[in-house]
XYZ file of C-alpha atoms in Angstrom:
787
model
C -0.021 -0.011 -0.060
C 1.282 3.560 -0.701
C 2.230 5.904 2.121
C -0.988 7.834 1.771
C -3.158 4.739 1.747
C -1.324 3.101 4.641
C -1.704 6.304 6.794
C -5.346 6.712 5.986
C -6.345 3.118 6.594
C -4.723 3.406 10.060
C -6.660 6.559 10.907
C -9.969 4.974 9.602
C -9.636 2.120 12.022
C -12.275 2.133 14.887
C -10.871 3.422 18.243
C -12.365 3.902 21.621
C -11.825 6.891 23.925
C -10.104 5.917 27.168
C -11.121 7.373 30.432
C -7.527 7.185 31.690
C -5.369 10.085 30.274
C -1.629 9.590 29.742
C 1.024 12.023 28.782
C 4.708 10.959 28.968
C 6.176 10.974 32.495
C 3.372 13.367 33.762
C 0.493 11.089 32.801
C -2.315 11.065 35.303
C -4.197 7.813 35.900
C -7.639 8.651 37.259
C -10.714 6.783 38.577
C -11.365 3.156 38.932
C -11.571 3.829 42.639
C -15.255 4.466 43.249
C -17.203 1.526 41.661
C -16.955 -2.035 40.380
C -14.261 -2.511 37.722
C -15.055 -3.985 34.367
C -12.647 -5.046 31.610
C -14.040 -2.631 28.989
C -11.831 0.351 29.840
C -8.760 -1.734 30.221
C -9.415 -3.384 26.849
C -10.210 -0.099 25.150
C -6.935 1.371 26.463
C -4.828 -1.662 25.279
C -6.710 -1.392 21.866
C -5.934 2.333 21.662
C -2.355 1.720 22.515
C -2.261 -0.982 19.792
C -3.637 1.399 17.209
C -1.106 4.065 18.363
C 1.809 1.597 17.990
C 0.605 0.638 14.584
C 0.470 4.205 13.413
C 3.991 4.841 14.806
C 5.433 1.616 13.067
C 3.670 2.414 9.867
C 5.007 5.943 9.696
C 8.540 4.570 9.747
C 7.792 2.616 6.562
C 6.477 5.459 4.735
C 9.027 6.835 2.230
C 8.198 10.128 0.789
C 9.836 13.284 -0.453
C 9.325 16.488 1.437
C 7.169 18.756 -0.430
C 3.761 20.401 0.180
C 0.484 19.278 1.713
C 0.258 15.588 2.548
C 3.939 15.057 2.194
C 4.841 17.766 4.713
C 2.172 16.422 7.102
C 3.682 12.897 7.093
C 7.171 14.216 7.498
C 5.961 16.166 10.569
C 4.389 13.074 11.981
C 7.542 11.013 11.377
C 9.578 13.686 13.438
C 6.967 13.470 16.178
C 7.250 9.662 16.064
C 11.037 9.841 16.905
C 10.349 12.216 19.817
C 7.336 10.126 21.096
C 9.548 6.974 21.240
C 11.671 8.821 23.797
C 8.608 9.959 25.740
C 6.824 6.565 26.294
C 8.443 5.175 29.565
C 9.391 1.626 30.136
C 6.874 0.152 32.382
C 9.346 -2.113 34.343
C 12.187 0.425 34.687
C 9.725 3.431 35.477
C 11.420 5.657 38.105
C 14.711 3.750 38.217
C 16.803 5.368 35.504
C 15.111 8.703 35.468
C 16.445 11.576 37.474
C 13.911 13.674 39.270
C 12.715 16.568 37.156
C 14.504 15.154 33.948
C 12.461 15.950 30.945
C 12.085 13.468 28.143
C 10.073 15.524 25.761
C 11.577 18.956 25.200
C 8.731 19.892 22.787
C 6.156 19.135 25.403
C 8.028 21.067 28.072
C 8.101 24.116 25.806
C 4.264 23.832 25.278
C 3.702 23.668 29.065
C 5.891 26.739 29.653
C 4.023 28.629 26.935
C 0.800 28.366 28.882
C 2.306 29.981 31.901
C 4.805 32.774 32.081
C 7.509 33.583 29.451
C 10.843 32.494 30.549
C 13.500 34.165 28.427
C 16.882 32.601 27.671
C 19.794 33.740 29.966
C 21.592 36.623 28.379
C 25.044 37.639 29.825
C 26.188 41.193 29.347
C 29.653 42.343 28.475
C 30.091 45.749 30.326
C 32.290 46.045 33.448
C 35.044 43.739 34.698
C 34.724 39.955 35.396
C 35.021 38.894 38.941
C 34.948 35.465 40.888
C 31.997 35.073 43.179
C 30.466 32.465 45.489
C 26.979 32.466 46.954
C 24.952 31.139 49.960
C 23.491 28.126 48.107
C 23.871 24.443 49.172
C 23.473 21.769 46.382
C 20.856 19.224 47.033
C 21.651 15.931 45.373
C 18.909 13.450 44.579
C 18.752 9.640 44.653
C 18.128 8.437 41.121
C 16.137 5.528 42.382
C 13.696 7.744 44.206
C 11.405 10.551 43.303
C 8.001 12.103 44.282
C 5.188 9.816 43.224
C 1.599 10.998 43.506
C -1.211 8.655 44.539
C -4.972 9.016 45.089
C -6.325 7.419 48.157
C -10.038 6.354 48.698
C -11.546 4.773 51.674
C -14.448 2.207 51.525
C -16.733 2.734 53.284
C -16.083 6.392 53.093
C -14.333 8.050 56.100
C -15.120 11.774 56.617
C -12.744 12.494 59.419
C -9.301 13.572 58.360
C -7.966 12.323 61.666
C -9.191 8.796 61.115
C -7.992 8.895 57.532
C -4.386 9.704 58.827
C -4.829 7.023 61.571
C -5.860 4.297 59.099
C -3.164 5.047 56.621
C -0.521 5.195 59.265
C -1.214 1.633 60.271
C 0.461 0.688 56.893
C 3.187 3.231 56.957
C 5.998 0.668 56.974
C 4.460 -1.036 53.880
C 4.562 2.295 52.183
C 8.248 2.694 52.813
C 8.118 4.717 56.132
C 8.072 8.208 54.445
C 4.924 9.880 53.241
C 3.019 13.165 52.979
C -0.857 12.769 53.032
C -3.440 15.503 53.106
C -6.516 13.237 53.287
C -6.860 12.391 49.623
C -3.537 12.911 47.797
C -0.672 10.782 48.942
C 3.029 11.530 48.058
C 5.646 8.774 48.381
C 9.341 8.680 47.526
C 9.018 5.263 46.015
C 6.949 3.680 43.264
C 4.707 0.916 44.603
C 4.809 -2.392 42.723
C 1.155 -2.446 41.556
C -0.934 0.224 39.685
C -3.433 -0.130 42.544
C -2.542 -1.110 46.035
C -5.179 -2.262 48.557
C -4.792 -2.380 52.402
C -7.400 -3.194 55.025
C -7.580 -1.541 58.447
C -9.728 -3.318 61.168
C -11.956 -1.191 63.382
C -14.386 -2.197 66.070
C -17.401 -1.961 63.749
C -16.225 -2.984 60.421
C -13.080 -3.310 58.070
C -12.062 -0.180 56.079
C -10.624 -0.822 52.799
C -7.875 1.595 51.598
C -7.303 1.844 47.764
C -4.114 3.607 46.722
C -3.998 4.420 42.969
C -0.908 5.663 41.270
C -1.310 8.907 39.413
C 1.940 10.214 38.161
C 5.519 10.955 38.884
C 6.029 14.570 39.664
C 8.350 16.907 37.814
C 11.126 18.652 39.858
C 9.375 22.077 39.507
C 6.234 20.580 41.011
C 8.171 19.204 44.059
C 9.717 22.435 45.324
C 6.817 23.098 47.772
C 7.100 19.530 49.166
C 11.031 20.035 49.691
C 10.398 23.217 51.494
C 7.986 21.359 53.859
C 10.669 18.769 54.396
C 13.225 21.445 55.444
C 10.575 22.932 57.819
C 10.395 19.494 59.514
C 14.221 19.444 59.498
C 14.319 22.648 61.362
C 11.905 21.234 63.951
C 14.262 18.399 64.642
C 16.829 20.981 65.433
C 14.566 22.655 67.874
C 14.114 25.897 66.060
C 11.211 28.203 66.549
C 9.367 29.405 63.485
C 8.556 33.157 62.830
C 6.786 33.472 59.635
C 9.048 31.858 57.103
C 12.218 32.188 59.285
C 13.577 29.684 61.935
C 15.380 30.831 65.145
C 17.377 29.049 67.849
C 16.050 29.928 71.261
C 18.924 28.053 72.939
C 21.625 30.614 71.851
C 20.119 34.091 72.727
C 22.346 37.137 72.681
C 21.352 39.373 75.548
C 21.267 43.276 75.532
C 20.882 43.895 79.245
C 20.268 47.664 79.249
C 17.234 47.416 76.986
C 16.154 44.014 78.336
C 16.222 42.499 74.912
C 17.139 39.254 73.406
C 18.546 38.709 69.923
C 17.808 35.104 68.526
C 19.982 33.965 65.723
C 18.496 31.938 62.984
C 18.110 31.101 59.367
C 15.821 31.572 56.438
C 15.862 28.787 53.980
C 14.195 28.229 50.582
C 14.511 25.403 48.112
C 14.095 26.054 44.373
C 15.318 24.796 40.910
C 18.030 26.727 39.234
C 20.344 26.283 36.315
C 22.744 24.232 38.356
C 19.926 21.947 39.697
C 18.076 21.737 42.974
C 19.509 24.254 45.477
C 18.986 25.349 49.090
C 19.219 29.022 49.691
C 20.365 29.565 53.336
C 20.901 33.089 54.901
C 21.428 34.293 58.424
C 18.464 36.074 60.225
C 17.851 37.476 63.581
C 14.822 38.151 65.762
C 14.409 40.683 68.588
C 12.673 39.386 71.714
C 11.783 41.597 74.634
C 12.608 40.197 77.994
C 9.850 42.260 79.716
C 6.304 40.627 79.541
C 3.373 42.258 77.944
C 1.962 42.593 81.656
C 5.050 44.629 82.501
C 4.414 46.895 79.511
C 0.765 47.362 80.514
C 1.705 48.462 84.012
C 4.236 50.953 82.526
C 1.681 52.356 80.145
C -0.802 52.728 83.066
C 1.640 54.549 85.225
C 2.390 56.960 82.402
C -1.232 57.535 81.126
C -3.658 56.786 83.838
C -6.612 58.688 82.240
C -6.227 57.222 78.736
C -4.680 53.836 79.759
C -6.861 51.589 77.510
C -6.481 53.710 74.374
C -2.765 53.864 74.779
C -2.523 50.270 75.519
C -4.344 49.351 72.250
C -2.415 51.744 70.404
C 0.912 50.285 71.594
C 0.054 46.612 71.445
C -2.491 45.801 68.729
C -0.984 44.564 65.589
C 2.245 43.306 67.376
C 3.492 39.786 67.434
C 4.087 38.051 70.888
C 5.799 34.776 71.736
C 4.549 32.362 74.473
C 7.607 30.579 75.840
C 5.651 27.592 77.289
C 5.042 26.290 73.705
C 7.363 28.615 71.552
C 4.475 29.799 69.337
C 3.725 33.232 68.001
C 0.457 35.132 68.045
C -0.678 38.453 66.621
C -2.506 40.714 69.017
C -5.923 41.699 67.484
C -7.519 43.080 70.616
C -7.237 43.594 74.354
C -10.174 42.401 76.376
C -10.156 44.710 79.511
C -13.605 43.148 80.505
C -12.226 39.558 80.851
C -9.624 38.111 83.364
C -7.771 34.755 83.710
C -10.750 33.717 86.002
C -13.009 33.724 82.837
C -13.991 30.359 81.390
C -13.918 28.941 77.913
C -15.063 25.821 76.243
C -12.718 22.752 75.633
C -13.280 19.287 74.406
C -13.493 17.999 77.930
C -15.945 20.738 78.979
C -15.738 24.250 80.337
C -12.674 25.454 82.305
C -11.035 28.647 83.406
C -7.702 30.085 82.164
C -6.248 29.564 85.715
C -7.092 25.807 85.706
C -6.169 25.269 81.994
C -2.587 26.504 82.417
C -2.146 24.762 85.674
C -3.250 21.497 84.341
C -1.714 21.475 80.860
C 1.452 23.601 81.324
C 2.023 23.428 85.096
C 2.019 27.246 85.166
C 0.329 29.222 88.088
C -0.899 32.567 87.016
C 0.006 35.264 89.551
C -2.071 38.277 88.582
C -5.732 37.096 88.355
C -7.008 40.589 87.368
C -4.936 41.205 84.329
C -6.854 41.687 81.037
C -6.639 39.000 78.261
C -5.086 39.418 74.815
C -7.234 38.275 71.954
C -5.573 36.582 68.890
C -7.606 35.619 65.749
C -6.270 33.006 63.329
C -8.027 31.699 60.208
C -9.117 28.097 60.550
C -7.147 25.683 58.267
C -9.796 23.110 58.339
C -12.893 25.140 57.405
C -12.607 26.880 54.012
C -15.144 29.499 55.001
C -13.523 32.826 55.287
C -15.635 33.847 58.219
C -14.630 30.887 60.325
C -11.837 31.950 62.674
C -10.176 30.538 65.776
C -9.904 32.882 68.822
C -7.025 32.450 71.305
C -7.174 34.117 74.684
C -3.614 34.796 75.875
C -2.364 35.774 79.379
C -0.161 39.040 79.399
C 2.236 37.770 81.814
C 3.056 34.782 79.716
C 3.542 36.797 76.459
C 6.712 38.482 75.222
C 6.776 41.150 72.505
C 8.814 40.365 69.328
C 10.352 42.784 66.908
C 11.304 46.464 67.094
C 8.945 49.077 68.283
C 8.954 52.682 67.194
C 10.550 54.012 70.434
C 13.379 51.479 69.907
C 13.949 52.518 66.301
C 14.276 56.204 67.352
C 16.882 55.220 69.936
C 20.158 55.435 67.843
C 22.392 54.115 70.786
C 20.115 51.031 71.049
C 19.975 50.477 67.306
C 23.768 50.581 67.175
C 24.165 48.051 69.820
C 21.596 45.823 68.115
C 23.486 46.177 64.774
C 26.558 44.658 66.451
C 24.590 41.334 66.423
C 22.475 41.592 63.383
C 24.909 43.061 60.851
C 26.928 40.082 59.658
C 30.149 40.153 57.588
C 30.598 37.826 54.655
C 32.922 35.517 56.595
C 30.397 35.281 59.391
C 27.639 34.359 56.809
C 29.832 31.525 55.462
C 30.679 30.340 58.929
C 26.832 30.177 59.689
C 26.308 28.340 56.386
C 28.859 25.790 57.441
C 27.317 25.363 60.883
C 23.915 24.761 59.348
C 25.255 22.056 57.123
C 27.045 20.455 60.163
C 23.913 20.588 62.315
C 21.726 18.898 59.605
C 24.446 16.305 58.889
C 25.224 15.326 62.513
C 21.495 15.154 63.516
C 20.143 11.652 62.823
C 16.510 12.824 62.716
C 17.285 15.501 60.226
C 19.373 13.089 58.056
C 16.511 10.510 58.278
C 13.942 12.962 56.860
C 16.151 13.860 53.869
C 17.313 10.352 53.125
C 13.851 9.121 53.160
C 13.111 11.163 50.111
C 16.358 10.603 48.544
C 17.838 13.952 49.335
C 21.309 15.085 50.724
C 23.033 18.324 51.330
C 26.355 18.827 49.670
C 28.875 21.292 51.204
C 30.165 23.236 48.492
C 30.714 26.781 47.687
C 29.021 27.470 44.338
C 31.545 29.489 42.312
C 30.311 31.543 39.668
C 31.395 34.494 37.350
C 30.026 37.964 37.881
C 30.535 41.379 36.440
C 31.398 44.515 38.493
C 30.030 47.575 36.588
C 31.946 50.776 36.377
C 30.887 53.527 38.807
C 28.208 55.875 37.338
C 28.946 59.575 36.769
C 26.635 62.107 38.671
C 25.688 65.193 36.703
C 25.058 68.545 38.636
C 24.418 71.729 37.016
C 28.042 72.690 36.453
C 30.050 69.690 37.542
C 30.284 65.977 37.078
C 31.607 63.702 39.741
C 31.971 59.854 40.058
C 29.494 58.045 42.302
C 32.387 56.052 43.803
C 32.697 52.329 44.611
C 30.131 52.529 47.383
C 27.846 54.902 45.609
C 28.309 57.499 48.283
C 28.437 61.129 46.856
C 26.419 63.000 49.512
C 29.385 65.415 50.161
C 29.166 66.395 46.563
C 25.382 67.064 46.738
C 25.684 69.769 49.392
C 28.489 71.587 47.817
C 27.410 71.718 44.134
C 24.753 73.737 42.442
C 21.590 71.710 41.817
C 20.872 70.556 38.431
C 17.459 72.387 38.120
C 16.637 75.020 40.669
C 13.212 76.465 41.548
C 13.772 79.744 43.418
C 11.557 80.127 46.489
C 9.996 83.633 46.381
C 6.924 83.149 48.557
C 6.627 80.665 51.383
C 5.193 80.142 54.841
C 6.869 79.280 58.007
C 4.722 78.142 61.043
C 6.249 77.831 64.464
C 5.305 77.950 68.221
C 6.377 81.023 70.207
C 8.666 78.748 72.314
C 10.438 77.549 69.154
C 11.458 81.075 67.875
C 15.125 80.211 68.375
C 14.781 76.999 66.120
C 13.020 79.193 63.510
C 15.765 81.791 63.522
C 18.497 79.085 63.197
C 16.649 77.728 60.156
C 16.520 81.078 58.417
C 20.163 81.961 59.250
C 21.408 78.594 58.000
C 19.257 78.871 54.900
C 20.855 82.095 54.170
C 24.346 80.770 54.412
C 23.778 77.583 52.539
C 21.548 78.572 49.684
C 24.229 80.303 47.697
C 26.381 77.341 47.291
C 23.358 75.337 46.207
C 22.459 77.853 43.559
C 18.980 78.691 45.046
C 17.480 82.083 46.044
C 15.313 81.798 49.228
C 13.315 84.933 50.159
C 12.013 85.800 53.548
C 8.950 83.741 54.406
C 5.599 84.790 55.953
C 6.269 83.922 59.585
C 3.293 82.767 61.699
C 3.755 82.277 65.444
C 1.375 80.136 67.461
C 0.624 80.406 71.119
C -0.531 76.895 71.784
C 0.755 73.529 70.563
C -2.658 72.269 69.505
C -3.684 70.541 66.272
C -6.491 72.961 65.619
C -4.134 75.890 65.964
C -1.945 74.499 63.109
C -4.991 73.757 61.013
C -6.432 77.188 61.266
C -3.059 78.765 60.489
C -2.775 76.790 57.359
C -6.353 77.504 56.267
C -5.934 81.329 56.818
C -2.606 81.841 55.181
C -2.303 79.334 52.268
C -3.106 81.012 48.881
C -2.579 80.332 45.208
C 0.790 82.084 45.120
C 2.287 80.221 47.998
C 5.042 77.736 46.810
C 5.477 75.733 50.002
C 4.620 75.746 53.705
C 7.036 74.760 56.441
C 5.886 73.861 60.017
C 8.289 73.640 62.859
C 6.733 71.408 65.603
C 7.941 71.176 69.123
C 8.082 67.420 69.282
C 7.194 64.313 67.158
C 3.399 63.493 67.163
C 1.811 61.320 64.650
C -1.683 62.783 65.143
C -0.404 66.422 64.489
C 1.734 65.356 61.479
C -1.202 63.530 59.980
C -3.460 66.610 60.430
C -0.888 68.933 58.632
C -0.374 66.558 55.815
C -4.214 65.947 55.365
C -4.628 69.717 54.990
C -1.602 70.164 52.636
C -2.252 67.188 50.518
C -6.149 66.988 50.311
C -7.870 70.099 51.403
C -5.420 72.867 50.209
C -2.876 71.111 47.967
C 0.573 72.618 48.496
C 4.162 71.150 49.046
C 4.756 70.956 52.683
C 7.775 70.436 55.098
C 7.491 69.381 58.807
C 10.544 69.724 60.950
C 11.206 68.683 64.514
C 12.373 71.701 66.598
C 15.027 69.698 68.415
C 16.871 68.985 65.188
C 17.421 72.713 64.692
C 18.849 73.298 68.133
C 21.839 70.918 67.598
C 24.576 73.450 66.837
C 27.148 70.825 65.641
C 24.813 69.303 62.990
C 22.624 72.361 62.299
C 24.283 73.288 58.984
C 24.118 69.853 57.394
C 20.527 69.411 58.514
C 19.455 72.666 56.984
C 21.272 71.781 53.744
C 19.309 68.580 53.363
C 16.011 70.566 54.199
C 16.811 73.080 51.232
C 17.440 70.012 48.901
C 14.081 68.465 49.975
C 12.161 71.703 49.469
C 13.742 72.194 46.049
C 12.507 68.764 45.018
C 9.064 69.155 46.366
C 8.416 72.495 44.408
C 9.523 70.773 41.128
C 13.267 71.075 40.992
C 15.849 68.400 40.664
C 19.201 67.708 42.410
C 21.329 65.689 40.040
C 20.953 63.046 37.222
C 22.878 60.122 35.623
C 23.421 59.449 32.075
C 20.472 57.126 30.780
C 21.375 55.683 27.234
C 17.866 55.395 25.837
C 15.561 58.317 24.835
C 11.882 58.788 24.467
C 11.185 56.085 27.037
C 8.834 56.386 29.995
C 9.692 54.636 33.284
C 6.678 53.641 35.619
C 6.708 52.230 39.119
C 3.986 50.485 40.964
C 3.873 49.375 44.581
C 1.136 48.492 47.215
C 1.111 48.959 50.999
C -0.811 46.994 53.598
C -1.086 48.378 57.156
C -0.687 45.450 59.579
C -2.489 47.358 62.341
C -5.459 48.306 60.018
C -7.304 45.511 58.535
C -9.226 47.786 56.218
C -8.157 48.875 52.663
C -4.684 48.992 51.290
C -3.123 51.700 49.124
C -1.402 51.281 45.803
C 1.034 53.935 44.349
C 1.662 54.599 40.568
C 4.381 57.024 39.330
C 5.530 57.840 35.870
C 8.382 59.888 34.468
C 7.565 63.072 32.612
C 10.944 64.210 31.053
C 14.062 62.879 29.497
C 16.281 63.414 32.610
C 13.727 61.363 34.617
C 13.537 64.168 37.355
C 9.751 64.963 37.042
C 7.146 62.421 37.832
C 3.356 61.959 37.679
C 1.961 60.217 40.731
C -1.403 58.807 41.751
C -2.666 56.868 44.769
C -5.171 53.984 44.419
C -7.312 52.740 47.377
C -7.694 48.848 47.328
C -9.986 46.415 49.074
C -8.833 44.535 52.064
C -5.827 42.284 51.441
C -5.761 42.869 47.725
C -2.370 42.845 46.064
C -3.063 43.137 42.472
C -3.659 46.804 41.718
C -7.051 47.784 40.282
C -7.592 50.869 38.078
C -4.069 50.692 36.557
C -5.349 51.415 33.023
C -6.911 54.862 33.924
C -3.748 55.941 35.963
C -1.489 54.788 33.007
C -3.701 56.576 30.407
C -3.616 59.811 32.336
C 0.253 59.630 32.633
C 0.435 59.073 28.850
C -1.739 62.133 28.218
C 0.328 64.266 30.513
C 3.575 63.021 28.909
C 2.364 63.909 25.452
C 1.181 67.229 26.692
C 4.584 68.228 28.040
C 6.785 66.742 25.406
C 4.638 67.007 22.237
C 4.737 63.222 21.592
C 4.101 59.860 23.138
C 6.942 57.751 24.390
C 8.135 54.942 22.107
C 8.537 52.480 24.921
C 7.475 52.158 28.470
C 9.340 50.276 31.267
C 7.358 49.213 34.237
C 8.797 48.263 37.481
C 6.317 46.346 39.679
C 7.116 45.876 43.356
C 5.011 44.028 46.078
C 4.451 40.738 44.139
C 5.454 37.435 45.481
C 6.321 34.236 43.466
C 2.829 32.760 43.892
C 1.202 35.786 42.211
C 3.340 36.264 39.175
C 1.021 34.229 36.937
C -1.936 36.300 38.115
C 0.009 39.473 37.644
C 0.767 38.574 34.033
C -2.873 37.718 33.231
C -4.382 40.667 35.067
C -2.168 43.655 35.278
C -0.182 43.567 31.997
C -3.414 43.412 29.964
C -4.539 46.669 31.409
C -1.371 48.366 30.016
C -1.660 46.547 26.619
C -5.268 47.821 26.253
C -4.084 51.408 26.544
C -0.893 51.139 24.448
C -2.279 48.779 21.678
C 0.421 48.679 18.990
C 1.594 52.355 19.455
C 3.956 51.747 22.466
C 6.252 48.852 23.495
C 6.001 47.589 27.110
C 8.622 46.118 29.183
C 7.229 44.652 32.614
C 9.867 44.007 35.366
C 8.855 42.492 38.702
C 11.154 43.726 41.606
C 11.582 41.757 44.677
C 13.560 43.473 47.526
C 13.145 40.755 50.147
C 15.484 38.289 48.676
C 17.951 36.158 50.642
C 20.695 35.610 47.879
C 24.177 36.673 49.009
C 27.082 36.967 46.698
C 30.537 36.938 48.109
C 33.681 38.075 46.254
C 36.439 35.650 45.887
C 38.705 37.695 48.230
C 36.296 37.186 51.196
C 35.916 33.448 50.287
C 39.812 32.972 50.274
C 40.255 34.679 53.530
C 37.616 32.616 55.037
C 39.045 29.435 53.820
C 42.582 30.413 55.008
C 41.073 31.325 58.343
C 39.413 27.901 58.635
C 42.566 26.125 57.665
C 44.631 28.077 60.413
C 42.023 27.289 63.073
C 42.302 23.582 62.143
C 46.190 23.573 62.401
C 45.967 25.381 65.816
C 43.480 22.763 66.912
C 45.678 19.969 65.720
C 48.893 21.403 67.419
C 47.028 21.886 70.676
C 45.606 18.291 70.633
C 49.243 17.017 69.978
C 50.617 18.971 72.927
C 47.777 17.788 75.174
C 48.540 14.216 74.050
C 52.179 14.473 75.086
C 51.357 16.164 78.329
C-alpha cells in the first residue's frame, strides 16, 4: 500500500476513547476507585495503545519526498514519532533510570511553559570587569532510584474524618516505605509501589475499612519544590528551632542586651528551588528581637504614664504586634485587648468548660500570679474550614507573653540601634561560617538526616563558584560639575557643595512655628541664608506665623488662613514628634489645600554641631518638592517612560490598602506623575491601573509633544505565587491602553531576597582562616596528648 493509503487506513480504524489520560512522564491515571471494575476500559486502553503503535510503526515505513500538503504532514508525523519513542516510559524501569525532574520531551516542556509565564533565555552582558563570586546556596543531590510519586487514596466505606484517615493510613506506614505526605486524599511517596493499585485493610471495632491507593503520576522537579520546602521545615523542627513567619530561630543561643532588656535570637531563612545548576537550598542568616519584659510589665508601665487614657494607649501600643509564648514557643498576633475579661474567665474545651487559671495549671503546670490582668485576643483563620468567616480565637495571658520585633521607640533610639546592629549586621565571613554550621547541624543530627534520606535527598557542602561582572561607577551630573559616584555609591558630600541641576527659586513661602520655638526658626533662616548660595538657589524671607498653643487645631487654622494660590511651600516647625499632628498637617496640605509641605522637629534645629548639614538637606528637599531636581545620571535610551507600582498593607489596620503609581515626565527622569489608588482588604493586584496609566501618557504627550516609544514598568510588592496572576491581570491593562503604538517592558522587583554574593577575596580569607584554626586545633591536641 502507498504511504498515503497506509496512513489513511490506520486513521480509519475504529478506536475507543479511554477514560485514563496519559502524557509522557506526567500522565495522570484517574478513577477506577469508586465503583466496580469491568474489563471494558482496560481493553479499550490496550486497543488504543495498539492502534497508536501501529500508526507509529507504519510511519517509519512510509517513504516520501518532502514537499507540500500531505507530504509535509507525514514528514511532521515522522519527526513526532522519533520524539514520542523517547517519551513513552518503560513500564518495568519506571522511576529507576530517570532523574527527578528530567524532561524526556523537550517539545512538550516548551508547550507547558508557553501556557504559563514567559521564561527568556539567559543573556550575559559584556560591560564592566569579570570577578569571581560565591553564593549562599547548598546543592541538594537526589537519589536516582527515588522521586516524588503522587497517589490518590480512597476509603471504603467512606471516612469523613481527616484524623481517622491519617490514623488508618499510618497503620500501613512501614509497607509504604516509612516516608509519606498525606493530606486526606492525595498521597506522596518517595518510592513507586509495585502495583498500579494497592489495597490495604484496616480493622476497626465496627467494620473493616478498605484503603485503595492508585498511582497517578511522577511529579516533575518544578512541582516538588513546595514539598521539599515542607521537608526542610520538618528538619528545622528536629533542630528545635522556633518558626517566625518563614524564618527559623534558635532559642537556645540568645544574645542578651541587658540595658534594653532585649534578646537577639540567631536563626536562618531557607528556601528550596530549582536553578540552572539543579536543585539548590538558599540559606541565609537572620535575627529576631525578643523583649525580656512581659506584656503585663508593659501594661503596668503604660498605666503609670497614662492613667486617664490607659486603655486607648495600651491598644495603640500593642495591637498589631507579634508576641511569643515561651511555654510552647508559638507566636500570636494581638488583635484586641479584652479589658472586661480576666484569667478567671471560662472557655469551652473538648472535655468541657474550664477557666484560664485551671487550664494553664493542668496542661502547662503554670500558676498565673495576677488574676485581674486583662486578656489578649488573637484571631487566626481556620485551616480546616474553607469558609473565610470561620476563625479561631485564642485568649492569651499577658504575663506569659513576650513582645517580638522592634517598636517605634526602639527605632528612634540611635544608641540602642547601634548596639543591636553589632549582632544583626553580619560580615561575609560570618555568613559563610553560619552556612557551614547549618550544614554540620543537619548532617550530624540523625533525625534530620533520616527525613532527607527518606526522600532521596542529601545536602552537599560546596561553595557554588560563579562568574560575575562589576560595573563601572556611574557619573553624577550636577548643574556645572560631574563627579563619580564612587565604589560604594556614596556622593552625599558632593550634593551639598554643588549647584543643583534644576533650581526653582523660593519667592513666597510660609513658616509656622510655636512662640517657644522662635530660636529654632531663626536658626533655620540663618542657615538657609548661608547655605543657599552654594546650592544655587535664592530663598526669600517667609511669611512667619507664630502660634501660642501647641494644639492641632491651631496648626489647621493657621494653614487655612494663610495658604493662597501664590504660596510655593509651607514649612511647619513642631515642638516634638506626634503622629496625630503630623497627619493633620499633611491632610490639609495634600487633600484640602494642595501645596508642598515640610514638617521639621524643633529639636533637630537646636543641635549646633549638626545644624548646617541638617538645613542643607532641608533645602534640597524643599527644592525637590516644588519641582526642582538635584542631580541626574546618563541614561542611554531616549523617549522612554519609566513607571513604578507598589502596594502597601497596614498590619494594624485590617481595612483597605493603598497602591501607588508613578511615571516619568521628562528625559532626565527628574519629574514624575503620581497617583494613589485605594484597594480593598488584602488585595495585592492593583485595580484601576489602566486609568492611571492613560492619564500619565496624556500628560507626557502634553509636556513633550509626543508619546513615548517604549514604557518600562517596575512592579514591586508581588510574590512568586502571584506572578502568573500578575501577568494575566495587570499587563493586559497596560496593553489595552498602548495597543500597537507603544512597546511595554514589565519588570517585577523583589527586594526581600536572601541571595548573598561573596567576592573571591572574602571566600579565600575565610578558607585560610578555617585552615589556620584547624592547624591550631591539631597542634594543641598533639601537645595535650604528650602532656
